[in-house]
mmCIF file of C-alpha atoms and ligand atoms in Angstrom:
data_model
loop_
_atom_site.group_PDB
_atom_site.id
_atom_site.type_symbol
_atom_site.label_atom_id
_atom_site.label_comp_id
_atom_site.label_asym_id
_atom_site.label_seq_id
_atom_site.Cartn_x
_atom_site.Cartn_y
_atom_site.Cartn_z
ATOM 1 C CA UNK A 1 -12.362 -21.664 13.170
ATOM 2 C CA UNK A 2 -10.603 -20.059 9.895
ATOM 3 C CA UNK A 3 -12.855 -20.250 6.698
ATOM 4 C CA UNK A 4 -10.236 -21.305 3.788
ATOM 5 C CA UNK A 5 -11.550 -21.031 -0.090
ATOM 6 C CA UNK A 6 -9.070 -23.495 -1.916
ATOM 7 C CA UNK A 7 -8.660 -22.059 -5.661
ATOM 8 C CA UNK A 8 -7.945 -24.135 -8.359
ATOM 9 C CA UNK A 9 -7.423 -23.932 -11.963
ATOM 10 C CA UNK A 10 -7.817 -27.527 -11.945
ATOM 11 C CA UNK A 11 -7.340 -27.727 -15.619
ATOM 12 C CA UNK A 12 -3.394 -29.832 -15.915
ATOM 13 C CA UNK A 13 -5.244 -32.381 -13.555
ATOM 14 C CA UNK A 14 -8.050 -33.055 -16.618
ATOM 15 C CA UNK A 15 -5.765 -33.109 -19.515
ATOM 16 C CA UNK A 16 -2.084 -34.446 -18.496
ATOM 17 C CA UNK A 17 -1.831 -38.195 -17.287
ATOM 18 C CA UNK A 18 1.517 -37.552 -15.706
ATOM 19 C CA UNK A 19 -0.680 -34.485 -12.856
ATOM 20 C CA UNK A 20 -3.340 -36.939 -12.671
ATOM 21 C CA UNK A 21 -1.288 -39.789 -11.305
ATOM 22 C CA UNK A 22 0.406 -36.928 -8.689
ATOM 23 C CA UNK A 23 -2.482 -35.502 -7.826
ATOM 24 C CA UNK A 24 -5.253 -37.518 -8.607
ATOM 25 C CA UNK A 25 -8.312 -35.518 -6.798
ATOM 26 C CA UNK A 26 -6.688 -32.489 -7.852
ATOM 27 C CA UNK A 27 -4.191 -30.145 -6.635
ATOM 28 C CA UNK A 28 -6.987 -28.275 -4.617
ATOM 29 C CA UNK A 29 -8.397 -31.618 -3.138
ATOM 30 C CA UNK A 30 -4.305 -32.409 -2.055
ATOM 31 C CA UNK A 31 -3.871 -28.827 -0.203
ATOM 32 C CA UNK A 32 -7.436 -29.375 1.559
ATOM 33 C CA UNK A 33 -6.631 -32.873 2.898
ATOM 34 C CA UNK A 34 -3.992 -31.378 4.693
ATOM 35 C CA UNK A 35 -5.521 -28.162 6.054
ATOM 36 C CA UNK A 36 -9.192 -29.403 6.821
ATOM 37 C CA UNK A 37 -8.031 -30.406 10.060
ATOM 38 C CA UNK A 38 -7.231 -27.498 11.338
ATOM 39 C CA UNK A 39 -9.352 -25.744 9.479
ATOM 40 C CA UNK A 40 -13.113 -25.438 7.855
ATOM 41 C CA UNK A 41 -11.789 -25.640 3.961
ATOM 42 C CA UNK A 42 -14.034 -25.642 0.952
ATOM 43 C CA UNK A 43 -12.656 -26.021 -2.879
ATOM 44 C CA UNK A 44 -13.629 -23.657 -6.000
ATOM 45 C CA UNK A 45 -12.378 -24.128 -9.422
ATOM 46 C CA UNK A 46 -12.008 -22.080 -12.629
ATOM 47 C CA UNK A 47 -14.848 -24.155 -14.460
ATOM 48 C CA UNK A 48 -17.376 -23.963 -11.527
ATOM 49 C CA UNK A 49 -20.236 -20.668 -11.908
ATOM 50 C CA UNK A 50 -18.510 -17.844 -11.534
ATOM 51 C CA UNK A 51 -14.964 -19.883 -10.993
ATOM 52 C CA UNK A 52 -16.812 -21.003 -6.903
ATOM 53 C CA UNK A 53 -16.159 -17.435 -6.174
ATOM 54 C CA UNK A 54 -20.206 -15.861 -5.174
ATOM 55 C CA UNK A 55 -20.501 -13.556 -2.936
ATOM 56 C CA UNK A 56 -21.992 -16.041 -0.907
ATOM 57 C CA UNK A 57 -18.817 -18.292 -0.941
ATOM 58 C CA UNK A 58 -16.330 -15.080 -0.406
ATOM 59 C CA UNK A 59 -18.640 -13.786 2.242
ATOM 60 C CA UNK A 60 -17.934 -16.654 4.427
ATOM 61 C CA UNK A 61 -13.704 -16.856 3.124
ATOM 62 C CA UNK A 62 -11.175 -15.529 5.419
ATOM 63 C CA UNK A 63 -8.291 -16.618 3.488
ATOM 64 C CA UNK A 64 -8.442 -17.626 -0.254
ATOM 65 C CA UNK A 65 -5.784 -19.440 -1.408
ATOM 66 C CA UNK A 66 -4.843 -19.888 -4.969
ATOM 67 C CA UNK A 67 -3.276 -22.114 -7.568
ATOM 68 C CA UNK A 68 -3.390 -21.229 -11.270
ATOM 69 C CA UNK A 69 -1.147 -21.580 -14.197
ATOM 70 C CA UNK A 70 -2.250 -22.312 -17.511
ATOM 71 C CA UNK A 71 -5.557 -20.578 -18.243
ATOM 72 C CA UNK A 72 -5.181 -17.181 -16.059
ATOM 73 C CA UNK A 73 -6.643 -15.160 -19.092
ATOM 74 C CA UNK A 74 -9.518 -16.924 -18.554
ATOM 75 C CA UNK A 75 -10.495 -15.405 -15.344
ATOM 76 C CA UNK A 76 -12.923 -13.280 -15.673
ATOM 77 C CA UNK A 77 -11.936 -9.339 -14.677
ATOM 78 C CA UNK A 78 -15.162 -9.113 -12.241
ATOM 79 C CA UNK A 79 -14.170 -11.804 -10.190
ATOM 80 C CA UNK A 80 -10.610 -10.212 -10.215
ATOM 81 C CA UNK A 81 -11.686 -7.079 -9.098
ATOM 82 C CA UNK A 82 -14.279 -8.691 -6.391
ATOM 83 C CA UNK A 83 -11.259 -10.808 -4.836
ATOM 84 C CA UNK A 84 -9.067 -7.544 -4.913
ATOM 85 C CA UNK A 85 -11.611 -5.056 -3.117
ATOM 86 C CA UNK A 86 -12.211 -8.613 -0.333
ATOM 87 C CA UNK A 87 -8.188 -8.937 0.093
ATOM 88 C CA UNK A 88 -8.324 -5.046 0.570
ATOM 89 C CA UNK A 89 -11.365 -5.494 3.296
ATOM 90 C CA UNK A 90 -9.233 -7.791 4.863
ATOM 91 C CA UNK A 91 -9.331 -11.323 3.958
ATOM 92 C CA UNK A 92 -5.971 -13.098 3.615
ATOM 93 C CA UNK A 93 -4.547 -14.150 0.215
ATOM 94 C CA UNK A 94 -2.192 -16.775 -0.379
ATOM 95 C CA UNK A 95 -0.943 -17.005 -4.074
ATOM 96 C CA UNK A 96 1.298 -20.745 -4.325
ATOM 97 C CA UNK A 97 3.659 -21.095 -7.203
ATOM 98 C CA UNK A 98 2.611 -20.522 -11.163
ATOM 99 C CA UNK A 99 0.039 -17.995 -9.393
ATOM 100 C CA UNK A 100 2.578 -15.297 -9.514
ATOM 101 C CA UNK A 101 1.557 -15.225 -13.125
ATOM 102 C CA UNK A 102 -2.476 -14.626 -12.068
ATOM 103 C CA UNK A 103 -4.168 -11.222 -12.827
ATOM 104 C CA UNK A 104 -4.998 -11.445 -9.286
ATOM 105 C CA UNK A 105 -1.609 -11.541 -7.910
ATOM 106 C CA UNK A 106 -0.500 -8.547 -10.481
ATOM 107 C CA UNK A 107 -3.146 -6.399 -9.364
ATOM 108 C CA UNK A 108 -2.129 -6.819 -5.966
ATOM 109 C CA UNK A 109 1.419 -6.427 -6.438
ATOM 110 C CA UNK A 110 1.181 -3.827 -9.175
ATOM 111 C CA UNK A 111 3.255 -5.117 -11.266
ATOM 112 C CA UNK A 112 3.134 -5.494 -14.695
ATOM 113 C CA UNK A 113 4.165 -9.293 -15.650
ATOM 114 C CA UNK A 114 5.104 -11.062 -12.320
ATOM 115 C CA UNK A 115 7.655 -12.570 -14.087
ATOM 116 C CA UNK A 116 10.772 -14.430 -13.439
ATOM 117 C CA UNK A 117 13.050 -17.125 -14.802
ATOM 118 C CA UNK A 118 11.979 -20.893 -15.143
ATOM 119 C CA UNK A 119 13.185 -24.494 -15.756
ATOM 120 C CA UNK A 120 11.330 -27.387 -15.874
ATOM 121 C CA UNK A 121 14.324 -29.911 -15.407
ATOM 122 C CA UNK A 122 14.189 -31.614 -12.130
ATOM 123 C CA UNK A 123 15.825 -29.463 -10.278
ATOM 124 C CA UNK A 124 16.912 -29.912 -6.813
ATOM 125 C CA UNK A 125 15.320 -27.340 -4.539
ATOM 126 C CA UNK A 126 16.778 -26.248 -0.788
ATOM 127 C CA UNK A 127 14.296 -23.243 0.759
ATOM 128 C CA UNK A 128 16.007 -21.338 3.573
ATOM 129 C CA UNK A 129 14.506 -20.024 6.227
ATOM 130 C CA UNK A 130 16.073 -16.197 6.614
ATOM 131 C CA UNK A 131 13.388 -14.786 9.154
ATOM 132 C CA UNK A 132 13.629 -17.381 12.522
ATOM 133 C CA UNK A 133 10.606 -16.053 15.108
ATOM 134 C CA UNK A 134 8.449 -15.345 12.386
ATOM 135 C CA UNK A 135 4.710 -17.219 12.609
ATOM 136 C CA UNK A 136 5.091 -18.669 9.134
ATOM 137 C CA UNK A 137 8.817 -20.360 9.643
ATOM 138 C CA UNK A 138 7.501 -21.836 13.415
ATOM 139 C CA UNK A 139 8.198 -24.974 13.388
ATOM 140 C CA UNK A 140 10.242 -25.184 10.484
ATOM 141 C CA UNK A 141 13.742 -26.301 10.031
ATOM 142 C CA UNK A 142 16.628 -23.983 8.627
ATOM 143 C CA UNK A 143 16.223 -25.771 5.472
ATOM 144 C CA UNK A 144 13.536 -27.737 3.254
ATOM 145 C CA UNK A 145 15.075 -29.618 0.610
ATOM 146 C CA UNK A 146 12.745 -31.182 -2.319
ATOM 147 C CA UNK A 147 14.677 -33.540 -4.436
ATOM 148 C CA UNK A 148 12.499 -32.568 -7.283
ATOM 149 C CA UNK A 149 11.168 -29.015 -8.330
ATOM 150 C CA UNK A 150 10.270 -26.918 -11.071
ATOM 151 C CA UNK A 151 13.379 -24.234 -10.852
ATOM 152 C CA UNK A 152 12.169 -19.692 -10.797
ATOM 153 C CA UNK A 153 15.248 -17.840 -10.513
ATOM 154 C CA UNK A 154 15.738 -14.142 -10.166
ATOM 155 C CA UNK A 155 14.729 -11.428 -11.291
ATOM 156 C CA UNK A 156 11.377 -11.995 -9.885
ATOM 157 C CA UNK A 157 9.243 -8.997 -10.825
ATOM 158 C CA UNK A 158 7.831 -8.117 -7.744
ATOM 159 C CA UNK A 159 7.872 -5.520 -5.471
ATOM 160 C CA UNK A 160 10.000 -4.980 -2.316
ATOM 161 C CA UNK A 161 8.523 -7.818 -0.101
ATOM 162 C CA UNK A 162 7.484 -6.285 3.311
ATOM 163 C CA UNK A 163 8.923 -9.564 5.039
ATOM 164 C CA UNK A 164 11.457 -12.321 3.096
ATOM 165 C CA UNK A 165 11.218 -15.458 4.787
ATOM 166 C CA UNK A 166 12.553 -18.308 2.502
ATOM 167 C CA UNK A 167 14.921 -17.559 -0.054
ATOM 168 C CA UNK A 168 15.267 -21.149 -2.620
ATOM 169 C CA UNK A 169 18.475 -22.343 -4.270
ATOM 170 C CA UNK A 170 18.555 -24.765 -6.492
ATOM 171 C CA UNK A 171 21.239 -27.160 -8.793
ATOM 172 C CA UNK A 172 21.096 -24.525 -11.846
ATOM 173 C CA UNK A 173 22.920 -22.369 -9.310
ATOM 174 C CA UNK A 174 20.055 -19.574 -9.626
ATOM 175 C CA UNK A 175 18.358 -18.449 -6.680
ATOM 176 C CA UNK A 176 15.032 -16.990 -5.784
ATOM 177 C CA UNK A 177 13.054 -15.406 -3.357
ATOM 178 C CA UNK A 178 10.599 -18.384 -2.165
ATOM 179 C CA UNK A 179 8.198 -16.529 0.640
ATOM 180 C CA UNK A 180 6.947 -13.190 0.812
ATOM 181 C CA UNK A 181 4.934 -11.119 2.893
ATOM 182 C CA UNK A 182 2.888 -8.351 1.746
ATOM 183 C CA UNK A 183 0.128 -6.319 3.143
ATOM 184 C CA UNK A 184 -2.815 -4.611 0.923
ATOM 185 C CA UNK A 185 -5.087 -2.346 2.782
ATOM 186 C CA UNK A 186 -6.335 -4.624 5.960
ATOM 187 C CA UNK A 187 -5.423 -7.242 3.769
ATOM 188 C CA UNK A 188 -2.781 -9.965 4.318
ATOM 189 C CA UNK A 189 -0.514 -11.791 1.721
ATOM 190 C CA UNK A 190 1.733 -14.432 1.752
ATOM 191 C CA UNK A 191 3.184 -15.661 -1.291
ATOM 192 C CA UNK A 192 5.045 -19.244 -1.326
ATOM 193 C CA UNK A 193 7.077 -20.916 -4.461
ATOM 194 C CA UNK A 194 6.676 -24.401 -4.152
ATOM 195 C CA UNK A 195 4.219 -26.425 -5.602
ATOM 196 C CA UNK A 196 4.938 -27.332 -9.601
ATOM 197 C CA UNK A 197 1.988 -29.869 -10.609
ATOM 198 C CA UNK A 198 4.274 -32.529 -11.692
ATOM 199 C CA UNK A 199 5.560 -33.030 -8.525
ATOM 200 C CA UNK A 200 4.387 -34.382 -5.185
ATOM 201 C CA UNK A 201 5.610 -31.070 -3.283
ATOM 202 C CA UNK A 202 1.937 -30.983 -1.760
ATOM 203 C CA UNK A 203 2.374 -33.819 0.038
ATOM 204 C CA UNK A 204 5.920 -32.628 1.818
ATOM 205 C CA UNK A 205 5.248 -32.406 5.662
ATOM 206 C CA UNK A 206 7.102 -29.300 6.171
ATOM 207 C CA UNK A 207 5.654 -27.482 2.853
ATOM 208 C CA UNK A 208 2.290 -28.483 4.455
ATOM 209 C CA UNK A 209 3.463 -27.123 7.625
ATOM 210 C CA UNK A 210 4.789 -23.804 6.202
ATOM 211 C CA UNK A 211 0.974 -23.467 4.418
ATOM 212 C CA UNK A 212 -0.933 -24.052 7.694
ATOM 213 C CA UNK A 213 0.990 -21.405 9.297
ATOM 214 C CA UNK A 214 0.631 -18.985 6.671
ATOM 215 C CA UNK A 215 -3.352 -19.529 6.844
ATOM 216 C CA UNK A 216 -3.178 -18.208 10.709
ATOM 217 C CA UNK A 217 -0.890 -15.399 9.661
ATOM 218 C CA UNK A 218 -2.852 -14.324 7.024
ATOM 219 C CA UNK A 219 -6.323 -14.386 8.116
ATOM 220 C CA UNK A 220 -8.295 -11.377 9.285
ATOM 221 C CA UNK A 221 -7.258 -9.517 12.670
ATOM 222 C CA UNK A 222 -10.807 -9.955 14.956
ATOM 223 C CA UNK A 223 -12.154 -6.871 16.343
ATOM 224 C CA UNK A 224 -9.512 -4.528 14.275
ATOM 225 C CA UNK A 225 -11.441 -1.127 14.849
ATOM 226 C CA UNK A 226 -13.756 0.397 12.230
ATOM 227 C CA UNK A 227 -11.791 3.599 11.298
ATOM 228 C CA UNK A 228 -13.910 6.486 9.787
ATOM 229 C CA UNK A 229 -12.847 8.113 6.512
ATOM 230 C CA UNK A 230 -14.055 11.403 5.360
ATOM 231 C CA UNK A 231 -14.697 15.145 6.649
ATOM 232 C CA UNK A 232 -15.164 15.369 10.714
ATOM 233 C CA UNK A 233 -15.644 17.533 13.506
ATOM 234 C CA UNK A 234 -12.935 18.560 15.430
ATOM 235 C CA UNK A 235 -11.990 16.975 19.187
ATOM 236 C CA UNK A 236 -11.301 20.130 20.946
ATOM 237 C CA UNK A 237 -12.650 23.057 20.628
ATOM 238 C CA UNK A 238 -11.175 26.358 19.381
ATOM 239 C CA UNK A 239 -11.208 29.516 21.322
HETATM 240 ZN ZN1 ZN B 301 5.177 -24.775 -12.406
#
Protein backbone atom coordinates (compact mmCIF):
# COMPACT_ATOMS: atom_id res chain seq x y z
CA UNK A 1 0.00 0.00 0.00
CA UNK A 2 1.33 3.66 -1.11
CA UNK A 3 1.82 6.09 1.92
CA UNK A 4 0.35 9.61 0.53
CA UNK A 5 1.12 12.96 2.76
CA UNK A 6 -1.75 15.38 1.53
CA UNK A 7 -0.25 19.10 1.85
CA UNK A 8 -2.29 21.86 2.41
CA UNK A 9 -2.02 25.47 2.87
CA UNK A 10 -5.43 25.29 4.08
CA UNK A 11 -5.54 28.95 4.69
CA UNK A 12 -8.47 30.31 1.59
CA UNK A 13 -10.65 27.49 3.26
CA UNK A 14 -10.50 29.63 6.88
CA UNK A 15 -10.93 33.05 5.56
CA UNK A 16 -13.12 33.09 2.16
CA UNK A 17 -16.89 31.95 2.47
CA UNK A 18 -17.11 31.38 -1.24
CA UNK A 19 -13.77 28.07 -0.70
CA UNK A 20 -15.56 27.11 2.30
CA UNK A 21 -18.87 26.34 0.68
CA UNK A 22 -16.61 24.34 -2.29
CA UNK A 23 -14.61 22.72 -0.17
CA UNK A 24 -15.90 22.67 3.10
CA UNK A 25 -13.35 20.10 4.98
CA UNK A 26 -10.72 21.61 3.05
CA UNK A 27 -9.08 21.18 -0.16
CA UNK A 28 -6.73 18.48 1.45
CA UNK A 29 -9.73 16.62 3.14
CA UNK A 30 -11.49 16.72 -0.79
CA UNK A 31 -8.20 15.11 -2.54
CA UNK A 32 -8.02 12.41 0.42
CA UNK A 33 -11.67 11.30 0.12
CA UNK A 34 -10.91 10.35 -3.19
CA UNK A 35 -7.51 8.66 -2.89
CA UNK A 36 -7.92 6.87 0.61
CA UNK A 37 -9.33 4.07 -1.13
CA UNK A 38 -6.75 3.11 -2.91
CA UNK A 39 -4.46 4.33 -0.83
CA UNK A 40 -3.22 4.84 3.05
CA UNK A 41 -3.52 8.94 2.94
CA UNK A 42 -2.85 11.20 5.87
CA UNK A 43 -3.33 15.25 5.73
CA UNK A 44 -0.65 18.01 6.95
CA UNK A 45 -1.21 21.64 6.84
CA UNK A 46 0.86 24.85 6.90
CA UNK A 47 -0.41 25.78 10.54
CA UNK A 48 0.20 22.26 12.04
CA UNK A 49 4.07 21.87 14.04
CA UNK A 50 6.41 22.03 11.67
CA UNK A 51 3.59 22.48 8.69
CA UNK A 52 2.71 18.02 9.54
CA UNK A 53 5.99 17.56 7.90
CA UNK A 54 8.39 15.48 11.03
CA UNK A 55 10.58 13.29 10.14
CA UNK A 56 8.40 10.88 11.55
CA UNK A 57 5.49 11.78 9.13
CA UNK A 58 8.02 12.01 5.91
CA UNK A 59 9.66 8.84 7.03
CA UNK A 60 6.60 6.90 6.44
CA UNK A 61 5.50 9.33 2.90
CA UNK A 62 6.10 7.86 -0.40
CA UNK A 63 4.48 10.51 -2.30
CA UNK A 64 3.73 14.04 -0.89
CA UNK A 65 1.42 15.87 -2.62
CA UNK A 66 0.96 19.54 -2.41
CA UNK A 67 -1.43 22.45 -2.63
CA UNK A 68 -0.35 25.98 -1.71
CA UNK A 69 -1.05 29.41 -2.91
CA UNK A 70 -1.34 32.27 -0.79
CA UNK A 71 1.14 32.07 2.09
CA UNK A 72 4.24 30.13 0.34
CA UNK A 73 6.70 32.66 2.07
CA UNK A 74 5.61 31.31 5.01
CA UNK A 75 7.15 27.98 4.68
CA UNK A 76 9.78 27.64 6.54
CA UNK A 77 13.34 27.02 4.42
CA UNK A 78 14.17 23.78 6.70
CA UNK A 79 11.22 22.05 5.84
CA UNK A 80 11.95 23.10 2.16
CA UNK A 81 15.19 21.77 2.12
CA UNK A 82 14.07 18.42 4.16
CA UNK A 83 11.24 17.75 1.41
CA UNK A 84 13.92 18.48 -1.37
CA UNK A 85 16.82 16.08 -0.08
CA UNK A 86 13.36 13.19 0.54
CA UNK A 87 12.10 13.91 -3.25
CA UNK A 88 15.89 13.47 -4.16
CA UNK A 89 16.01 9.99 -1.98
CA UNK A 90 13.21 9.05 -3.86
CA UNK A 91 9.84 9.84 -2.70
CA UNK A 92 7.37 11.09 -5.32
CA UNK A 93 6.20 14.74 -5.46
CA UNK A 94 3.14 15.93 -6.88
CA UNK A 95 2.82 19.82 -6.97
CA UNK A 96 -1.31 20.64 -8.11
CA UNK A 97 -2.04 24.06 -9.43
CA UNK A 98 -1.04 27.57 -7.50
CA UNK A 99 1.91 25.19 -6.18
CA UNK A 100 3.96 26.06 -9.14
CA UNK A 101 4.45 29.24 -7.21
CA UNK A 102 5.90 27.10 -3.88
CA UNK A 103 9.64 27.40 -2.89
CA UNK A 104 9.42 23.77 -3.04
CA UNK A 105 8.49 23.40 -6.56
CA UNK A 106 11.28 26.22 -7.58
CA UNK A 107 13.91 24.43 -5.93
CA UNK A 108 13.09 21.45 -7.72
CA UNK A 109 12.69 22.91 -10.99
CA UNK A 110 15.41 25.51 -10.62
CA UNK A 111 13.80 28.08 -11.67
CA UNK A 112 13.64 31.33 -10.52
CA UNK A 113 9.76 32.48 -10.33
CA UNK A 114 7.65 29.52 -11.71
CA UNK A 115 5.69 31.91 -13.25
CA UNK A 116 3.14 32.14 -15.90
CA UNK A 117 0.07 34.05 -17.02
CA UNK A 118 -3.33 34.02 -15.04
CA UNK A 119 -7.08 34.89 -15.16
CA UNK A 120 -9.46 34.44 -12.72
CA UNK A 121 -12.62 34.80 -15.05
CA UNK A 122 -14.42 31.59 -15.43
CA UNK A 123 -12.79 30.31 -17.97
CA UNK A 124 -13.66 27.28 -19.84
CA UNK A 125 -10.91 24.69 -19.58
CA UNK A 126 -10.38 21.52 -22.23
CA UNK A 127 -6.97 19.38 -21.05
CA UNK A 128 -5.66 17.19 -23.87
CA UNK A 129 -4.18 14.23 -23.51
CA UNK A 130 -0.83 14.36 -25.97
CA UNK A 131 1.02 11.19 -24.50
CA UNK A 132 -1.74 7.99 -25.05
CA UNK A 133 0.11 4.67 -23.26
CA UNK A 134 1.43 6.69 -20.66
CA UNK A 135 0.45 5.40 -16.80
CA UNK A 136 -0.86 8.82 -15.85
CA UNK A 137 -3.38 9.35 -19.07
CA UNK A 138 -4.72 5.34 -18.54
CA UNK A 139 -7.92 5.52 -18.45
CA UNK A 140 -8.44 8.88 -19.50
CA UNK A 141 -10.30 10.28 -22.38
CA UNK A 142 -8.64 12.47 -25.22
CA UNK A 143 -10.12 15.36 -23.56
CA UNK A 144 -11.30 16.70 -19.98
CA UNK A 145 -13.34 19.65 -20.24
CA UNK A 146 -14.18 21.78 -16.90
CA UNK A 147 -16.80 24.32 -17.56
CA UNK A 148 -15.21 26.45 -14.97
CA UNK A 149 -11.40 27.14 -14.27
CA UNK A 150 -9.01 29.54 -13.17
CA UNK A 151 -7.12 30.25 -16.75
CA UNK A 152 -2.43 29.92 -16.70
CA UNK A 153 -1.35 30.54 -20.08
CA UNK A 154 2.11 30.40 -21.50
CA UNK A 155 5.04 31.23 -20.88
CA UNK A 156 5.18 28.93 -18.02
CA UNK A 157 8.63 29.28 -16.47
CA UNK A 158 9.65 25.94 -16.21
CA UNK A 159 12.05 23.81 -17.48
CA UNK A 160 11.92 21.38 -20.46
CA UNK A 161 9.38 18.80 -19.04
CA UNK A 162 10.93 15.26 -19.37
CA UNK A 163 7.33 13.96 -20.42
CA UNK A 164 4.17 16.49 -21.60
CA UNK A 165 1.09 14.76 -21.11
CA UNK A 166 -1.87 17.29 -21.06
CA UNK A 167 -1.55 20.41 -22.74
CA UNK A 168 -4.98 22.92 -21.51
CA UNK A 169 -6.79 25.39 -23.76
CA UNK A 170 -9.05 27.51 -22.66
CA UNK A 171 -11.87 30.44 -23.96
CA UNK A 172 -9.12 33.36 -23.60
CA UNK A 173 -7.57 31.47 -26.51
CA UNK A 174 -4.18 31.01 -24.40
CA UNK A 175 -2.85 27.73 -23.90
CA UNK A 176 -0.72 25.95 -21.39
CA UNK A 177 1.14 23.09 -20.59
CA UNK A 178 -1.25 21.21 -17.93
CA UNK A 179 0.95 17.88 -16.90
CA UNK A 180 4.47 17.41 -16.56
CA UNK A 181 6.84 14.87 -15.75
CA UNK A 182 10.06 15.44 -14.17
CA UNK A 183 12.59 13.35 -12.46
CA UNK A 184 15.04 14.68 -9.50
CA UNK A 185 17.66 12.29 -8.43
CA UNK A 186 15.57 8.86 -7.61
CA UNK A 187 12.93 11.18 -7.24
CA UNK A 188 9.65 11.36 -9.22
CA UNK A 189 7.49 14.46 -10.19
CA UNK A 190 4.41 15.02 -11.67
CA UNK A 191 3.04 18.33 -11.90
CA UNK A 192 -0.87 18.84 -12.78
CA UNK A 193 -2.79 22.39 -13.42
CA UNK A 194 -6.10 21.93 -12.32
CA UNK A 195 -7.44 22.60 -9.15
CA UNK A 196 -8.27 26.63 -8.51
CA UNK A 197 -10.01 26.73 -4.88
CA UNK A 198 -13.06 28.37 -6.09
CA UNK A 199 -14.01 25.69 -8.05
CA UNK A 200 -15.23 22.14 -7.57
CA UNK A 201 -12.39 20.70 -10.00
CA UNK A 202 -11.55 18.21 -7.02
CA UNK A 203 -14.50 16.57 -7.26
CA UNK A 204 -14.24 15.87 -11.34
CA UNK A 205 -14.07 12.00 -11.83
CA UNK A 206 -11.50 12.07 -14.42
CA UNK A 207 -9.23 14.88 -12.58
CA UNK A 208 -9.52 12.38 -9.65
CA UNK A 209 -8.63 9.69 -11.94
CA UNK A 210 -5.63 11.47 -13.56
CA UNK A 211 -4.34 12.12 -9.59
CA UNK A 212 -4.65 8.43 -8.58
CA UNK A 213 -2.60 7.47 -11.44
CA UNK A 214 -0.02 9.93 -10.94
CA UNK A 215 0.35 8.63 -7.15
CA UNK A 216 1.39 4.99 -8.69
CA UNK A 217 3.65 6.68 -11.19
CA UNK A 218 5.28 8.68 -8.88
CA UNK A 219 5.96 6.65 -5.93
CA UNK A 220 9.28 5.02 -5.12
CA UNK A 221 10.67 2.09 -7.46
CA UNK A 222 10.94 -1.11 -4.68
CA UNK A 223 14.17 -2.77 -4.53
CA UNK A 224 15.95 -0.01 -6.97
CA UNK A 225 19.67 -1.05 -6.12
CA UNK A 226 21.81 0.83 -3.60
CA UNK A 227 24.53 2.32 -5.92
CA UNK A 228 27.90 3.22 -4.20
CA UNK A 229 29.41 6.68 -4.67
CA UNK A 230 32.94 7.50 -3.99
CA UNK A 231 36.66 6.13 -4.62
CA UNK A 232 36.77 2.11 -5.36
CA UNK A 233 38.84 -0.68 -6.19
CA UNK A 234 39.12 -1.75 -9.49
CA UNK A 235 37.17 -5.11 -11.04
CA UNK A 236 39.98 -6.56 -12.91
CA UNK A 237 43.15 -6.59 -12.25
CA UNK A 238 46.09 -4.93 -14.05
CA UNK A 239 49.07 -6.76 -15.29
ZN1 LIG B 1 -5.69 29.43 -8.55
Amino acid sequence: MINITIWNENRHEKINPEVQKVYPEGIHNALAAFLKGEFTVRTATLDDPEHGLTDEILDHTDVLIWWGHMAHEEVNDQIVEKVKERVLDGMGFIPLHSAHNSKIFKVLMGTRTGQLKWREADDKERLWVIEAGHPITEGIPEVIELEKEEMYGERFDIPQPEELLFISWFTGGEVFRSGCTYKRGKGRIFYFRPGHETYPTYYHKDIQKVICNAVNWVSPTLNSPDLKLGNVQPLEIKN
